[in-house]
mmCIF file of C-alpha atoms and ligand atoms in Angstrom:
data_model
loop_
_atom_site.group_PDB
_atom_site.id
_atom_site.type_symbol
_atom_site.label_atom_id
_atom_site.label_comp_id
_atom_site.label_asym_id
_atom_site.label_seq_id
_atom_site.Cartn_x
_atom_site.Cartn_y
_atom_site.Cartn_z
ATOM 1 C CA MET A 1368 54.104 170.308 77.036
ATOM 2 C CA SER A 1369 53.612 170.063 80.797
ATOM 3 C CA GLU A 1370 54.267 166.811 82.640
ATOM 4 C CA LEU A 1371 50.572 166.551 83.583
ATOM 5 C CA ASN A 1372 49.459 167.074 79.990
ATOM 6 C CA LYS A 1373 51.881 164.320 78.930
ATOM 7 C CA ILE A 1374 50.390 161.911 81.471
ATOM 8 C CA ALA A 1375 46.830 162.703 80.341
ATOM 9 C CA LEU A 1376 47.752 162.121 76.692
ATOM 10 C CA GLN A 1377 49.631 158.927 77.475
ATOM 11 C CA ILE A 1378 46.477 157.545 79.102
ATOM 12 C CA LEU A 1379 44.052 158.569 76.348
ATOM 13 C CA SER A 1380 45.894 158.596 73.018
ATOM 14 C CA ASN A 1381 46.184 156.017 70.231
ATOM 15 C CA GLY A 1382 42.851 154.311 70.772
ATOM 16 C CA LYS A 1383 43.544 153.654 74.446
ATOM 17 C CA GLY A 1384 41.152 154.215 77.314
ATOM 18 C CA ILE A 1385 40.827 153.552 81.016
ATOM 19 C CA LEU A 1386 39.841 150.406 82.896
ATOM 20 C CA ALA A 1387 37.868 151.531 85.962
ATOM 21 C CA ALA A 1388 38.599 148.732 88.444
ATOM 22 C CA ASP A 1389 38.159 150.948 91.499
ATOM 23 C CA GLU A 1390 34.987 149.436 92.918
ATOM 24 C CA SER A 1391 34.963 149.893 96.687
ATOM 25 C CA THR A 1392 34.965 146.658 98.668
ATOM 26 C CA ALA A 1393 31.200 147.043 99.213
ATOM 27 C CA THR A 1394 30.519 147.496 95.474
ATOM 28 C CA MET A 1395 32.910 144.702 94.465
ATOM 29 C CA THR A 1396 31.188 142.414 96.968
ATOM 30 C CA LYS A 1397 27.865 143.188 95.253
ATOM 31 C CA ARG A 1398 29.405 142.373 91.848
ATOM 32 C CA LEU A 1399 30.905 139.102 93.134
ATOM 33 C CA ASP A 1400 27.683 138.150 94.957
ATOM 34 C CA SER A 1401 25.796 138.587 91.676
ATOM 35 C CA VAL A 1402 27.918 135.810 90.111
ATOM 36 C CA LYS A 1403 28.064 133.719 93.324
ATOM 37 C CA VAL A 1404 31.764 134.158 94.060
ATOM 38 C CA HIS A 1405 32.786 134.725 97.662
ATOM 39 C CA SER A 1406 34.126 138.264 98.135
ATOM 40 C CA ASP A 1407 37.401 137.999 100.014
ATOM 41 C CA GLU A 1408 40.694 139.808 99.530
ATOM 42 C CA ASN A 1409 42.199 136.942 97.518
ATOM 43 C CA ASN A 1410 39.307 136.573 95.104
ATOM 44 C CA ARG A 1411 39.132 140.328 94.540
ATOM 45 C CA LEU A 1412 42.868 140.300 93.779
ATOM 46 C CA LEU A 1413 42.684 137.206 91.580
ATOM 47 C CA PHE A 1414 40.015 138.655 89.292
ATOM 48 C CA ARG A 1415 41.712 142.013 89.007
ATOM 49 C CA GLN A 1416 45.178 140.584 88.518
ATOM 50 C CA THR A 1417 43.773 138.366 85.753
ATOM 51 C CA LEU A 1418 42.550 141.443 83.882
ATOM 52 C CA PHE A 1419 45.697 143.500 84.517
ATOM 53 C CA SER A 1420 47.912 140.800 83.006
ATOM 54 C CA SER A 1421 45.823 140.428 79.825
ATOM 55 C CA LEU A 1422 47.370 140.903 76.392
ATOM 56 C CA SER A 1423 45.050 143.791 75.490
ATOM 57 C CA MET A 1424 46.481 145.938 78.303
ATOM 58 C CA LYS A 1425 49.341 146.999 76.026
ATOM 59 C CA GLU A 1426 47.238 148.182 73.129
ATOM 60 C CA CYS A 1427 43.921 149.185 74.683
ATOM 61 C CA ILE A 1428 44.361 150.275 78.315
ATOM 62 C CA GLY A 1429 46.287 153.497 78.963
ATOM 63 C CA GLY A 1430 45.397 153.600 82.647
ATOM 64 C CA VAL A 1431 43.769 151.506 85.356
ATOM 65 C CA ILE A 1432 41.924 153.071 88.284
ATOM 66 C CA LEU A 1433 42.379 151.133 91.521
ATOM 67 C CA TYR A 1434 40.747 151.128 94.924
ATOM 68 C CA ASP A 1435 42.875 151.617 98.055
ATOM 69 C CA GLU A 1436 42.905 147.870 98.848
ATOM 70 C CA THR A 1437 44.282 146.921 95.418
ATOM 71 C CA ILE A 1438 47.092 149.476 95.178
ATOM 72 C CA ARG A 1439 48.565 147.915 98.343
ATOM 73 C CA GLN A 1440 48.351 144.312 97.077
ATOM 74 C CA LYS A 1441 51.056 142.162 95.466
ATOM 75 C CA THR A 1442 50.656 139.564 92.732
ATOM 76 C CA SER A 1443 51.580 135.924 93.300
ATOM 77 C CA ASN A 1444 55.049 136.696 91.777
ATOM 78 C CA GLY A 1445 55.689 139.352 94.393
ATOM 79 C CA LYS A 1446 55.251 142.330 92.022
ATOM 80 C CA THR A 1447 53.147 145.220 93.224
ATOM 81 C CA ILE A 1448 49.913 145.742 91.288
ATOM 82 C CA SER A 1449 51.260 149.051 90.097
ATOM 83 C CA GLU A 1450 54.376 147.327 88.675
ATOM 84 C CA LEU A 1451 52.154 144.803 86.925
ATOM 85 C CA ILE A 1452 50.085 147.596 85.345
ATOM 86 C CA ASN A 1453 53.184 149.574 84.363
ATOM 87 C CA SER A 1454 54.785 146.503 82.774
ATOM 88 C CA SER A 1455 52.341 146.798 79.874
ATOM 89 C CA GLY A 1456 52.940 150.534 79.477
ATOM 90 C CA SER A 1457 49.767 151.491 81.319
ATOM 91 C CA LEU A 1458 49.590 153.998 84.190
ATOM 92 C CA THR A 1459 48.210 153.440 87.672
ATOM 93 C CA GLY A 1460 45.324 155.541 88.928
ATOM 94 C CA ILE A 1461 43.598 155.648 92.306
ATOM 95 C CA LYS A 1462 40.122 156.569 93.510
ATOM 96 C CA VAL A 1463 40.667 159.112 96.287
ATOM 97 C CA ASP A 1464 37.182 160.156 97.302
ATOM 98 C CA THR A 1465 35.702 158.374 100.301
ATOM 99 C CA GLY A 1466 32.233 158.022 98.848
ATOM 100 C CA ALA A 1467 28.980 159.888 98.331
ATOM 101 C CA LYS A 1468 27.151 160.718 101.562
ATOM 102 C CA THR A 1469 23.759 162.284 102.286
ATOM 103 C CA LEU A 1470 23.812 166.009 101.484
ATOM 104 C CA ALA A 1471 22.684 168.011 104.518
ATOM 105 C CA GLY A 1472 20.043 170.441 103.287
ATOM 106 C CA SER A 1473 18.834 168.153 100.481
ATOM 107 C CA LYS A 1474 18.584 164.696 101.949
ATOM 108 C CA GLU A 1475 17.732 162.737 98.801
ATOM 109 C CA GLU A 1476 20.924 163.975 97.174
ATOM 110 C CA LYS A 1477 24.569 163.165 97.756
ATOM 111 C CA ILE A 1478 27.800 165.000 98.402
ATOM 112 C CA THR A 1479 31.105 163.278 97.795
ATOM 113 C CA GLU A 1480 33.520 163.355 100.716
ATOM 114 C CA GLY A 1481 37.242 162.798 101.162
ATOM 115 C CA LEU A 1482 38.963 166.203 101.280
ATOM 116 C CA ASP A 1483 40.130 165.869 104.897
ATOM 117 C CA GLY A 1484 43.694 164.525 104.976
ATOM 118 C CA LEU A 1485 43.736 164.268 101.176
ATOM 119 C CA ARG A 1486 47.079 166.091 100.753
ATOM 120 C CA GLU A 1487 48.821 163.445 102.896
ATOM 121 C CA ARG A 1488 47.031 160.507 101.257
ATOM 122 C CA LEU A 1489 48.039 161.774 97.824
ATOM 123 C CA LYS A 1490 51.716 161.761 98.786
ATOM 124 C CA GLU A 1491 51.406 158.138 99.826
ATOM 125 C CA TYR A 1492 49.567 157.131 96.643
ATOM 126 C CA TYR A 1493 52.244 158.791 94.516
ATOM 127 C CA LYS A 1494 54.883 156.707 96.323
ATOM 128 C CA LEU A 1495 52.774 153.610 95.673
ATOM 129 C CA GLY A 1496 52.967 154.358 91.935
ATOM 130 C CA ALA A 1497 49.815 156.386 91.194
ATOM 131 C CA ARG A 1498 50.079 159.019 88.467
ATOM 132 C CA PHE A 1499 46.415 159.894 88.146
ATOM 133 C CA THR A 1500 43.377 159.941 90.421
ATOM 134 C CA LYS A 1501 39.588 159.862 90.378
ATOM 135 C CA TRP A 1502 36.847 161.641 92.327
ATOM 136 C CA ARG A 1503 33.192 161.008 91.497
ATOM 137 C CA GLY A 1504 30.386 163.442 92.180
ATOM 138 C CA VAL A 1505 26.918 161.945 91.756
ATOM 139 C CA TYR A 1506 23.716 163.702 90.752
ATOM 140 C CA LEU A 1507 20.114 162.565 90.519
ATOM 141 C CA ILE A 1508 17.622 163.790 87.907
ATOM 142 C CA THR A 1509 14.012 164.400 88.996
ATOM 143 C CA ASP A 1510 11.768 167.394 88.403
ATOM 144 C CA LYS A 1511 13.513 169.220 91.274
ATOM 145 C CA TYR A 1512 16.992 167.657 91.160
ATOM 146 C CA PRO A 1513 19.859 168.124 90.845
ATOM 147 C CA SER A 1514 19.394 171.084 93.170
ATOM 148 C CA LYS A 1515 21.550 174.201 92.903
ATOM 149 C CA LEU A 1516 23.011 173.130 96.257
ATOM 150 C CA SER A 1517 24.166 169.729 95.022
ATOM 151 C CA ILE A 1518 25.512 171.183 91.770
ATOM 152 C CA SER A 1519 27.469 173.834 93.620
ATOM 153 C CA ALA A 1520 28.685 171.711 96.581
ATOM 154 C CA ASN A 1521 29.904 168.852 94.362
ATOM 155 C CA ALA A 1522 31.621 171.199 91.891
ATOM 156 C CA HIS A 1523 33.400 172.899 94.791
ATOM 157 C CA ALA A 1524 34.622 169.568 96.183
ATOM 158 C CA LEU A 1525 35.753 168.370 92.739
ATOM 159 C CA ALA A 1526 37.751 171.544 92.204
ATOM 160 C CA ARG A 1527 39.434 171.452 95.619
ATOM 161 C CA TYR A 1528 40.298 167.795 95.010
ATOM 162 C CA ALA A 1529 41.739 168.615 91.571
ATOM 163 C CA ALA A 1530 43.940 171.388 92.987
ATOM 164 C CA LEU A 1531 45.451 169.073 95.606
ATOM 165 C CA VAL A 1532 46.022 166.321 93.035
ATOM 166 C CA GLN A 1533 47.861 168.622 90.631
ATOM 167 C CA GLU A 1534 49.933 169.952 93.519
ATOM 168 C CA ALA A 1535 50.968 166.326 94.179
ATOM 169 C CA GLY A 1536 52.057 165.858 90.536
ATOM 170 C CA MET A 1537 49.147 163.719 89.364
ATOM 171 C CA VAL A 1538 46.347 164.111 86.819
ATOM 172 C CA PRO A 1539 42.856 164.423 88.330
ATOM 173 C CA ILE A 1540 39.939 162.734 86.607
ATOM 174 C CA ILE A 1541 36.921 164.974 87.126
ATOM 175 C CA GLU A 1542 33.874 162.705 87.257
ATOM 176 C CA PRO A 1543 30.497 164.396 87.595
ATOM 177 C CA GLU A 1544 28.097 161.475 87.050
ATOM 178 C CA VAL A 1545 24.491 162.381 86.323
ATOM 179 C CA LEU A 1546 22.746 159.075 86.977
ATOM 180 C CA MET A 1547 20.608 157.180 84.466
ATOM 181 C CA ASP A 1548 18.079 156.316 87.238
ATOM 182 C CA GLY A 1549 14.567 157.627 86.645
ATOM 183 C CA ASP A 1550 12.174 158.226 83.769
ATOM 184 C CA HIS A 1551 13.518 161.569 82.552
ATOM 185 C CA SER A 1552 13.947 162.341 78.851
ATOM 186 C CA ALA A 1553 17.251 162.643 76.998
ATOM 187 C CA LYS A 1554 16.514 166.370 76.693
ATOM 188 C CA ASP A 1555 16.305 166.604 80.513
ATOM 189 C CA CYS A 1556 19.601 164.756 80.747
ATOM 190 C CA LEU A 1557 21.147 167.234 78.301
ATOM 191 C CA VAL A 1558 19.927 170.274 80.245
ATOM 192 C CA LYS A 1559 20.919 168.956 83.691
ATOM 193 C CA THR A 1560 24.263 167.495 82.630
ATOM 194 C CA SER A 1561 25.142 170.781 80.918
ATOM 195 C CA GLU A 1562 24.389 172.699 84.092
ATOM 196 C CA VAL A 1563 26.472 170.276 86.184
ATOM 197 C CA ILE A 1564 29.498 170.320 83.858
ATOM 198 C CA SER A 1565 29.483 174.059 83.359
ATOM 199 C CA LYS A 1566 29.477 174.634 87.145
ATOM 200 C CA CYS A 1567 32.411 172.218 87.507
ATOM 201 C CA TYR A 1568 34.517 174.283 85.077
ATOM 202 C CA GLU A 1569 33.558 177.516 86.804
ATOM 203 C CA GLU A 1570 34.948 176.088 90.077
ATOM 204 C CA LEU A 1571 37.967 174.467 88.417
ATOM 205 C CA GLU A 1572 38.959 177.796 86.922
ATOM 206 C CA LEU A 1573 38.472 179.557 90.251
ATOM 207 C CA ASN A 1574 40.824 177.000 91.822
ATOM 208 C CA LYS A 1575 43.444 177.678 89.101
ATOM 209 C CA ILE A 1576 43.454 174.163 87.738
ATOM 210 C CA ASP A 1577 45.696 173.514 84.721
ATOM 211 C CA LEU A 1578 42.962 172.056 82.512
ATOM 212 C CA LYS A 1579 45.506 170.546 80.107
ATOM 213 C CA GLY A 1580 46.489 168.242 82.947
ATOM 214 C CA THR A 1581 42.979 166.929 83.642
ATOM 215 C CA ILE A 1582 40.589 164.356 82.185
ATOM 216 C CA LEU A 1583 36.802 164.728 82.225
ATOM 217 C CA LYS A 1584 34.779 161.577 82.927
ATOM 218 C CA PRO A 1585 31.135 162.366 82.176
ATOM 219 C CA ASN A 1586 27.992 160.360 81.472
ATOM 220 C CA MET A 1587 26.661 160.200 77.938
ATOM 221 C CA ILE A 1588 23.373 161.980 77.239
ATOM 222 C CA LEU A 1589 20.696 159.282 77.477
ATOM 223 C CA PRO A 1590 17.036 158.970 78.453
ATOM 224 C CA GLY A 1591 16.510 157.695 82.044
ATOM 225 C CA LYS A 1592 16.497 153.942 82.362
ATOM 226 C CA ASP A 1593 12.753 153.861 83.215
ATOM 227 C CA SER A 1594 11.837 156.239 80.396
ATOM 228 C CA LYS A 1595 9.807 154.928 77.451
ATOM 229 C CA GLU A 1596 11.748 157.197 75.096
ATOM 230 C CA LYS A 1597 13.733 155.312 72.466
ATOM 231 C CA ILE A 1598 16.537 157.222 70.816
ATOM 232 C CA SER A 1599 19.086 156.127 68.242
ATOM 233 C CA CYS A 1600 22.828 155.912 68.603
ATOM 234 C CA ASP A 1601 23.084 158.939 66.283
ATOM 235 C CA GLU A 1602 20.845 161.016 68.522
ATOM 236 C CA ILE A 1603 22.753 159.987 71.653
ATOM 237 C CA ALA A 1604 26.045 160.919 70.006
ATOM 238 C CA GLY A 1605 24.624 164.227 68.744
ATOM 239 C CA LEU A 1606 23.272 165.270 72.154
ATOM 240 C CA THR A 1607 26.431 164.158 73.961
ATOM 241 C CA LEU A 1608 28.640 166.133 71.582
ATOM 242 C CA GLU A 1609 26.396 169.190 71.894
ATOM 243 C CA CYS A 1610 26.671 169.055 75.687
ATOM 244 C CA LEU A 1611 30.456 168.710 75.719
ATOM 245 C CA LYS A 1612 31.123 171.222 72.963
ATOM 246 C CA ASN A 1613 29.105 173.874 74.774
ATOM 247 C CA ASN A 1614 30.377 173.284 78.304
ATOM 248 C CA VAL A 1615 33.926 171.931 78.290
ATOM 249 C CA PRO A 1616 36.808 174.389 77.717
ATOM 250 C CA SER A 1617 38.874 173.488 74.661
ATOM 251 C CA SER A 1618 42.089 173.203 76.713
ATOM 252 C CA VAL A 1619 40.836 169.917 78.224
ATOM 253 C CA PRO A 1620 42.767 167.220 76.324
ATOM 254 C CA GLY A 1621 40.311 164.413 76.543
ATOM 255 C CA ILE A 1622 37.049 162.954 77.695
ATOM 256 C CA ALA A 1623 36.707 159.396 78.977
ATOM 257 C CA PHE A 1624 33.093 158.331 79.420
ATOM 258 C CA LEU A 1625 31.708 156.178 82.203
ATOM 259 C CA SER A 1626 29.345 153.399 81.105
ATOM 260 C CA GLY A 1627 26.851 154.059 83.912
ATOM 261 C CA GLY A 1628 24.613 150.988 83.496
ATOM 262 C CA GLN A 1629 24.641 150.720 79.704
ATOM 263 C CA THR A 1630 25.245 147.200 78.380
ATOM 264 C CA GLU A 1631 28.660 146.419 76.964
ATOM 265 C CA ILE A 1632 27.349 146.693 73.401
ATOM 266 C CA GLU A 1633 25.415 149.937 74.025
ATOM 267 C CA ALA A 1634 28.452 151.577 75.624
ATOM 268 C CA THR A 1635 30.614 150.465 72.687
ATOM 269 C CA ALA A 1636 28.162 151.455 69.938
ATOM 270 C CA ASN A 1637 27.494 154.881 71.468
ATOM 271 C CA LEU A 1638 31.188 155.662 71.906
ATOM 272 C CA ASN A 1639 31.831 154.578 68.324
ATOM 273 C CA GLN A 1640 29.130 156.917 67.028
ATOM 274 C CA ILE A 1641 30.450 159.781 69.169
ATOM 275 C CA ASN A 1642 33.834 159.329 67.504
ATOM 276 C CA ILE A 1643 32.365 159.089 64.001
ATOM 277 C CA MET A 1644 30.514 162.362 64.574
ATOM 278 C CA ASN A 1645 33.174 164.058 66.741
ATOM 279 C CA ASN A 1646 33.306 167.710 65.697
ATOM 280 C CA THR A 1647 35.482 168.797 68.644
ATOM 281 C CA ASN A 1648 39.216 168.619 69.349
ATOM 282 C CA PHE A 1649 38.722 166.403 72.383
ATOM 283 C CA ILE A 1650 39.931 162.818 72.413
ATOM 284 C CA MET A 1651 36.772 160.793 73.150
ATOM 285 C CA THR A 1652 37.392 157.465 74.819
ATOM 286 C CA TYR A 1653 36.270 155.127 77.595
ATOM 287 C CA SER A 1654 36.756 154.831 81.317
ATOM 288 C CA TYR A 1655 34.465 151.871 81.750
ATOM 289 C CA GLY A 1656 33.900 149.705 84.781
ATOM 290 C CA ARG A 1657 30.977 147.412 84.087
ATOM 291 C CA ALA A 1658 31.109 147.729 80.282
ATOM 292 C CA LEU A 1659 34.673 146.349 80.272
ATOM 293 C CA GLN A 1660 34.340 143.748 83.011
ATOM 294 C CA GLN A 1661 30.841 142.287 82.962
ATOM 295 C CA SER A 1662 31.319 139.370 80.527
ATOM 296 C CA ALA A 1663 34.784 138.584 81.863
ATOM 297 C CA LEU A 1664 33.451 138.478 85.430
ATOM 298 C CA LYS A 1665 30.608 136.162 84.446
ATOM 299 C CA PHE A 1666 32.961 133.793 82.605
ATOM 300 C CA TRP A 1667 35.520 133.839 85.432
ATOM 301 C CA SER A 1668 32.867 133.056 88.038
ATOM 302 C CA GLU A 1669 32.232 129.645 86.408
ATOM 303 C CA ASP A 1670 35.873 128.651 87.021
ATOM 304 C CA ILE A 1671 38.040 131.152 88.843
ATOM 305 C CA ASN A 1672 41.205 129.303 87.785
ATOM 306 C CA ASN A 1673 40.488 129.706 84.084
ATOM 307 C CA ILE A 1674 42.784 132.689 83.677
ATOM 308 C CA ILE A 1675 43.419 132.360 79.926
ATOM 309 C CA GLY A 1676 39.713 131.977 79.095
ATOM 310 C CA THR A 1677 38.811 135.004 81.213
ATOM 311 C CA GLN A 1678 41.545 137.074 79.599
ATOM 312 C CA LYS A 1679 40.257 136.197 76.124
ATOM 313 C CA ILE A 1680 36.829 137.564 77.010
ATOM 314 C CA PHE A 1681 38.336 140.721 78.494
ATOM 315 C CA ASP A 1682 40.693 141.161 75.513
ATOM 316 C CA HIS A 1683 37.750 141.024 73.103
ATOM 317 C CA ARG A 1684 35.825 143.679 75.047
ATOM 318 C CA ALA A 1685 38.866 145.930 75.388
ATOM 319 C CA LYS A 1686 39.603 145.605 71.661
ATOM 320 C CA MET A 1687 35.979 146.522 70.791
ATOM 321 C CA CYS A 1688 36.148 149.588 73.048
ATOM 322 C CA SER A 1689 39.458 150.614 71.520
ATOM 323 C CA LEU A 1690 37.988 150.377 68.011
ATOM 324 C CA ALA A 1691 35.028 152.458 69.207
ATOM 325 C CA ALA A 1692 37.429 155.082 70.569
ATOM 326 C CA GLN A 1693 38.672 155.416 66.983
ATOM 327 C CA GLY A 1694 35.230 155.251 65.331
ATOM 328 C CA LYS A 1695 36.204 151.942 63.719
ATOM 329 C CA TRP A 1696 33.897 149.505 65.516
ATOM 330 C CA SER A 1697 31.156 147.526 63.787
ATOM 331 C CA LYS A 1698 28.537 145.253 65.321
ATOM 332 C CA SER A 1699 29.713 142.467 63.018
ATOM 333 C CA PHE A 1700 33.026 142.290 64.961
ATOM 334 C CA GLU A 1701 31.179 141.178 68.060
ATOM 335 C CA ASN A 1702 30.618 137.641 66.835
ATOM 336 C CA SER A 1703 33.954 137.083 65.166
HETATM 337 P P1 13P B 2377 30.838 152.225 85.035
HETATM 338 O O1 13P B 2377 31.497 152.270 83.685
HETATM 339 O O2 13P B 2377 30.441 150.825 85.467
HETATM 340 O O3 13P B 2377 29.747 153.237 85.187
HETATM 341 O O4 13P B 2377 31.959 152.609 86.088
HETATM 342 C C1 13P B 2377 32.756 153.679 85.825
HETATM 343 C C2 13P B 2377 33.095 154.343 87.089
HETATM 344 O O5 13P B 2377 34.244 154.473 87.415
HETATM 345 C C3 13P B 2377 32.004 154.894 87.916
HETATM 346 O O6 13P B 2377 32.532 155.720 88.907
#
């Protein structure tokens, strides 16, 4: 087994998943503003450090994705954040793209940037303790989007990123996120997401990526958030599995979904159903940002010194996600 394959499996196996705590400072400021907490370096560290020292880290979180600011921070005991994460057996990850910018040639769409100087940045992140990385391409669904240009340009960037990351001895998370924004149907989401993912693998293969040493982070197949279509958990799981089975090469060890604006319960219930119905060899787990942090953030904002109380809320959510990653979750556990 290659070293990269080992890292990927360590992150995803045994009911573990990923905590995506890599919000950029601008996004984290939005999250903190929404609960009326001042966004400064200390508060951002305090919230994150509270989560990273929770009990559930050991059992439920195989990897944590950080933002550049956080990987350079130290806890109040002088440990680096990476040491804190590693102390519970979890691995440190880092977001290495520099954000989605306007795509020249299709101005309503985005292209993710960050390839310039990436080889050097990766060396530094490895020294800071990172063993895996993330790059997010973002795609919009409308009647004319995602365009062929955005599908092709983002897949190309993702593949070049992945090649540099593997060269640096780390596992790349490939995140092509087809957004939930809009009133499109689940069928549209299936068609467009399939096109996006299949183009990513075409480029990844061209760039000679060792797929066993990668993780795919896709969206689930859902109707747009302004659509009137109501579909069941079973249908969501069925469509999501169909998309992944048809477009992801079987050498990929695992898939870790983003939550993408689903509520905590929706993201948990849908992942659970995907695992109950899983007819593939892929590990199916979570790489959630909002769906792991939302309740904990709200609770913490009422008293930012209530570390234990905040950790209890986070531990519950992480445990529910871990059960869902094994197809063992039930709604009745939410109130216990
Ligand atoms: P959400 O789960 O909040 O969508 O965040 C995951 C993520 O990392 C998006 O890039």
